[in-house]
Amino acid sequence: MAVERQFICNVNDVPENEGKSFTIDGIPVALFKVANEFYALEDRCSHVNVPISGGYVHQREKCVACPWHGAQFDLKTGKVVTPPACEDIKSFEVSVEEDKVLIVL
Ligand code: FES
């Protein structure tokens, strides 16, 4: 079965080293751009269920800090890097094609 990739936005819609929130098929997605690479995570901190798309992006470590209590998540895998969150969040496969960012949910 072919994997369905869906359009999220154009590459210039997300500022460098920041995240932006999208809803794709009813799923909240936080899309981040770091060094021109895109990473997509579920837009929900596993600590208290707040969006992480507005969190601080640590470029070198490739992780995002939750804006509420600072738990950090790996941008590639969604794994918890630092507490107080203790549950990983979902990560999604993203790709870029002709200036369009595509996601597999
Ligand atoms: S809500 Fe994210 S660390 Fe508390």
PDB file of C-alpha atoms and ligand atoms in Angstrom:
ATOM      1  CA  MET A   1       0.000   0.000   0.000  1.00  0.00           C
ATOM      2  CA  ALA A   2       1.373   3.422  -0.953  1.00  0.00           C
ATOM      3  CA  VAL A   3       2.063   5.866   1.841  1.00  0.00           C
ATOM      4  CA  GLU A   4      -0.008   9.001   1.495  1.00  0.00           C
ATOM      5  CA  ARG A   5       1.896  12.254   1.858  1.00  0.00           C
ATOM      6  CA  GLN A   6      -0.117  15.380   2.533  1.00  0.00           C
ATOM      7  CA  PHE A   7       0.707  19.005   1.880  1.00  0.00           C
ATOM      8  CA  ILE A   8       1.290  21.085   5.023  1.00  0.00           C
ATOM      9  CA  CYS A   9       2.702  24.392   3.782  1.00  0.00           C
ATOM     10  CA  ASN A  10       5.353  25.988   1.619  1.00  0.00           C
ATOM     11  CA  VAL A  11       8.960  25.977   2.855  1.00  0.00           C
ATOM     12  CA  ASN A  12       8.955  29.728   3.515  1.00  0.00           C
ATOM     13  CA  ASP A  13       5.830  29.579   5.692  1.00  0.00           C
ATOM     14  CA  VAL A  14       7.877  28.502   8.731  1.00  0.00           C
ATOM     15  CA  PRO A  15      10.616  30.863   9.992  1.00  0.00           C
ATOM     16  CA  GLU A  16      14.075  29.381  10.591  1.00  0.00           C
ATOM     17  CA  ASN A  17      14.542  27.982  14.136  1.00  0.00           C
ATOM     18  CA  GLU A  18      10.874  28.295  14.975  1.00  0.00           C
ATOM     19  CA  GLY A  19       7.804  26.130  15.023  1.00  0.00           C
ATOM     20  CA  LYS A  20       4.354  26.614  13.601  1.00  0.00           C
ATOM     21  CA  SER A  21       1.098  24.869  14.349  1.00  0.00           C
ATOM     22  CA  PHE A  22      -1.047  23.142  11.719  1.00  0.00           C
ATOM     23  CA  THR A  23      -4.053  20.871  11.885  1.00  0.00           C
ATOM     24  CA  ILE A  24      -3.932  18.044   9.373  1.00  0.00           C
ATOM     25  CA  ASP A  25      -6.868  15.627   9.272  1.00  0.00           C
ATOM     26  CA  GLY A  26      -7.866  16.868  12.718  1.00  0.00           C
ATOM     27  CA  ILE A  27      -4.416  16.121  14.151  1.00  0.00           C
ATOM     28  CA  PRO A  28      -2.467  19.025  15.705  1.00  0.00           C
ATOM     29  CA  VAL A  29       1.006  19.088  14.169  1.00  0.00           C
ATOM     30  CA  ALA A  30       3.963  21.250  15.209  1.00  0.00           C
ATOM     31  CA  LEU A  31       6.250  21.837  12.247  1.00  0.00           C
ATOM     32  CA  PHE A  32       9.788  23.097  12.952  1.00  0.00           C
ATOM     33  CA  LYS A  33      12.485  24.347  10.613  1.00  0.00           C
ATOM     34  CA  VAL A  34      16.111  24.069  11.737  1.00  0.00           C
ATOM     35  CA  ALA A  35      19.015  24.660   9.342  1.00  0.00           C
ATOM     36  CA  ASN A  36      16.559  24.281   6.476  1.00  0.00           C
ATOM     37  CA  GLU A  37      15.474  20.834   7.656  1.00  0.00           C
ATOM     38  CA  PHE A  38      11.873  20.202   8.686  1.00  0.00           C
ATOM     39  CA  TYR A  39      10.682  18.195  11.690  1.00  0.00           C
ATOM     40  CA  ALA A  40       7.091  17.423  12.608  1.00  0.00           C
ATOM     41  CA  LEU A  41       5.838  16.456  16.043  1.00  0.00           C
ATOM     42  CA  GLU A  42       2.447  16.049  17.581  1.00  0.00           C
ATOM     43  CA  ASP A  43       1.628  19.585  18.839  1.00  0.00           C
ATOM     44  CA  ARG A  44       1.039  18.488  22.411  1.00  0.00           C
ATOM     45  CA  CYS A  45       3.356  18.353  25.378  1.00  0.00           C
ATOM     46  CA  SER A  46       2.871  15.051  27.189  1.00  0.00           C
ATOM     47  CA  HIS A  47       3.193  16.789  30.571  1.00  0.00           C
ATOM     48  CA  VAL A  48       0.022  18.921  30.604  1.00  0.00           C
ATOM     49  CA  ASN A  49      -1.210  18.736  27.003  1.00  0.00           C
ATOM     50  CA  VAL A  50      -0.283  22.241  25.853  1.00  0.00           C
ATOM     51  CA  PRO A  51       0.969  23.020  22.327  1.00  0.00           C
ATOM     52  CA  ILE A  52       4.739  22.862  21.891  1.00  0.00           C
ATOM     53  CA  SER A  53       4.824  24.630  18.520  1.00  0.00           C
ATOM     54  CA  GLY A  54       5.625  27.902  20.317  1.00  0.00           C
ATOM     55  CA  GLY A  55       8.491  26.349  22.279  1.00  0.00           C
ATOM     56  CA  TYR A  56      12.133  27.386  22.181  1.00  0.00           C
ATOM     57  CA  VAL A  57      14.143  25.528  19.540  1.00  0.00           C
ATOM     58  CA  HIS A  58      17.643  24.409  20.526  1.00  0.00           C
ATOM     59  CA  GLN A  59      19.383  24.349  17.165  1.00  0.00           C
ATOM     60  CA  ARG A  60      22.487  22.372  18.073  1.00  0.00           C
ATOM     61  CA  GLU A  61      20.725  19.709  20.120  1.00  0.00           C
ATOM     62  CA  LYS A  62      17.819  19.560  17.636  1.00  0.00           C
ATOM     63  CA  CYS A  63      15.191  19.659  20.341  1.00  0.00           C
ATOM     64  CA  VAL A  64      12.326  21.901  21.424  1.00  0.00           C
ATOM     65  CA  ALA A  65      11.584  23.104  24.953  1.00  0.00           C
ATOM     66  CA  CYS A  66       7.948  23.233  26.014  1.00  0.00           C
ATOM     67  CA  PRO A  67       6.893  26.861  26.627  1.00  0.00           C
ATOM     68  CA  TRP A  68       5.207  25.959  29.926  1.00  0.00           C
ATOM     69  CA  HIS A  69       7.631  24.032  32.130  1.00  0.00           C
ATOM     70  CA  GLY A  70      10.557  23.486  29.794  1.00  0.00           C
ATOM     71  CA  ALA A  71      10.458  19.743  29.113  1.00  0.00           C
ATOM     72  CA  GLN A  72      12.533  19.093  26.006  1.00  0.00           C
ATOM     73  CA  PHE A  73      11.683  16.778  23.139  1.00  0.00           C
ATOM     74  CA  ASP A  74      13.914  15.498  20.355  1.00  0.00           C
ATOM     75  CA  LEU A  75      12.723  17.061  17.102  1.00  0.00           C
ATOM     76  CA  LYS A  76      13.424  13.920  15.061  1.00  0.00           C
ATOM     77  CA  THR A  77      11.937  11.279  17.313  1.00  0.00           C
ATOM     78  CA  GLY A  78       9.647  13.043  19.813  1.00  0.00           C
ATOM     79  CA  LYS A  79      11.529  11.371  22.665  1.00  0.00           C
ATOM     80  CA  VAL A  80      11.643  13.193  25.993  1.00  0.00           C
ATOM     81  CA  VAL A  81      15.102  14.656  26.557  1.00  0.00           C
ATOM     82  CA  THR A  82      14.485  16.435  29.876  1.00  0.00           C
ATOM     83  CA  PRO A  83      11.662  16.357  32.479  1.00  0.00           C
ATOM     84  CA  PRO A  84       9.096  17.193  33.772  1.00  0.00           C
ATOM     85  CA  ALA A  85       7.437  15.369  30.845  1.00  0.00           C
ATOM     86  CA  CYS A  86       8.100  11.635  30.999  1.00  0.00           C
ATOM     87  CA  GLU A  87       6.164  10.366  27.978  1.00  0.00           C
ATOM     88  CA  ASP A  88       7.437  10.641  24.404  1.00  0.00           C
ATOM     89  CA  ILE A  89       5.273  12.351  21.790  1.00  0.00           C
ATOM     90  CA  LYS A  90       4.624  11.292  18.208  1.00  0.00           C
ATOM     91  CA  SER A  91       6.918  12.315  15.407  1.00  0.00           C
ATOM     92  CA  PHE A  92       5.907  12.332  11.760  1.00  0.00           C
ATOM     93  CA  GLU A  93       7.884  11.814   8.559  1.00  0.00           C
ATOM     94  CA  VAL A  94       8.262  14.993   6.523  1.00  0.00           C
ATOM     95  CA  SER A  95       9.749  15.659   3.111  1.00  0.00           C
ATOM     96  CA  VAL A  96      10.151  18.622   0.794  1.00  0.00           C
ATOM     97  CA  GLU A  97       9.205  18.591  -2.852  1.00  0.00           C
ATOM     98  CA  GLU A  98       9.486  21.675  -5.026  1.00  0.00           C
ATOM     99  CA  ASP A  99       9.147  24.096  -2.082  1.00  0.00           C
ATOM    100  CA  LYS A 100       6.241  22.172  -0.602  1.00  0.00           C
ATOM    101  CA  VAL A 101       6.455  20.490   2.802  1.00  0.00           C
ATOM    102  CA  LEU A 102       4.724  17.113   2.882  1.00  0.00           C
ATOM    103  CA  ILE A 103       3.859  14.921   5.858  1.00  0.00           C
ATOM    104  CA  VAL A 104       2.969  11.292   6.440  1.00  0.00           C
ATOM    105  CA  LEU A 105       0.511  10.955   9.318  1.00  0.00           C
TER     106      LEU A 105
HETATM  107  S1  FES B   1       3.277  21.412  29.955  1.00  0.00           S
HETATM  108 FE1  FES B   1       5.105  20.982  28.883  1.00  0.00          FE
HETATM  109  S2  FES B   1       6.565  20.706  30.443  1.00  0.00           S
HETATM  110 FE2  FES B   1       4.733  21.102  31.486  1.00  0.00          FE
END
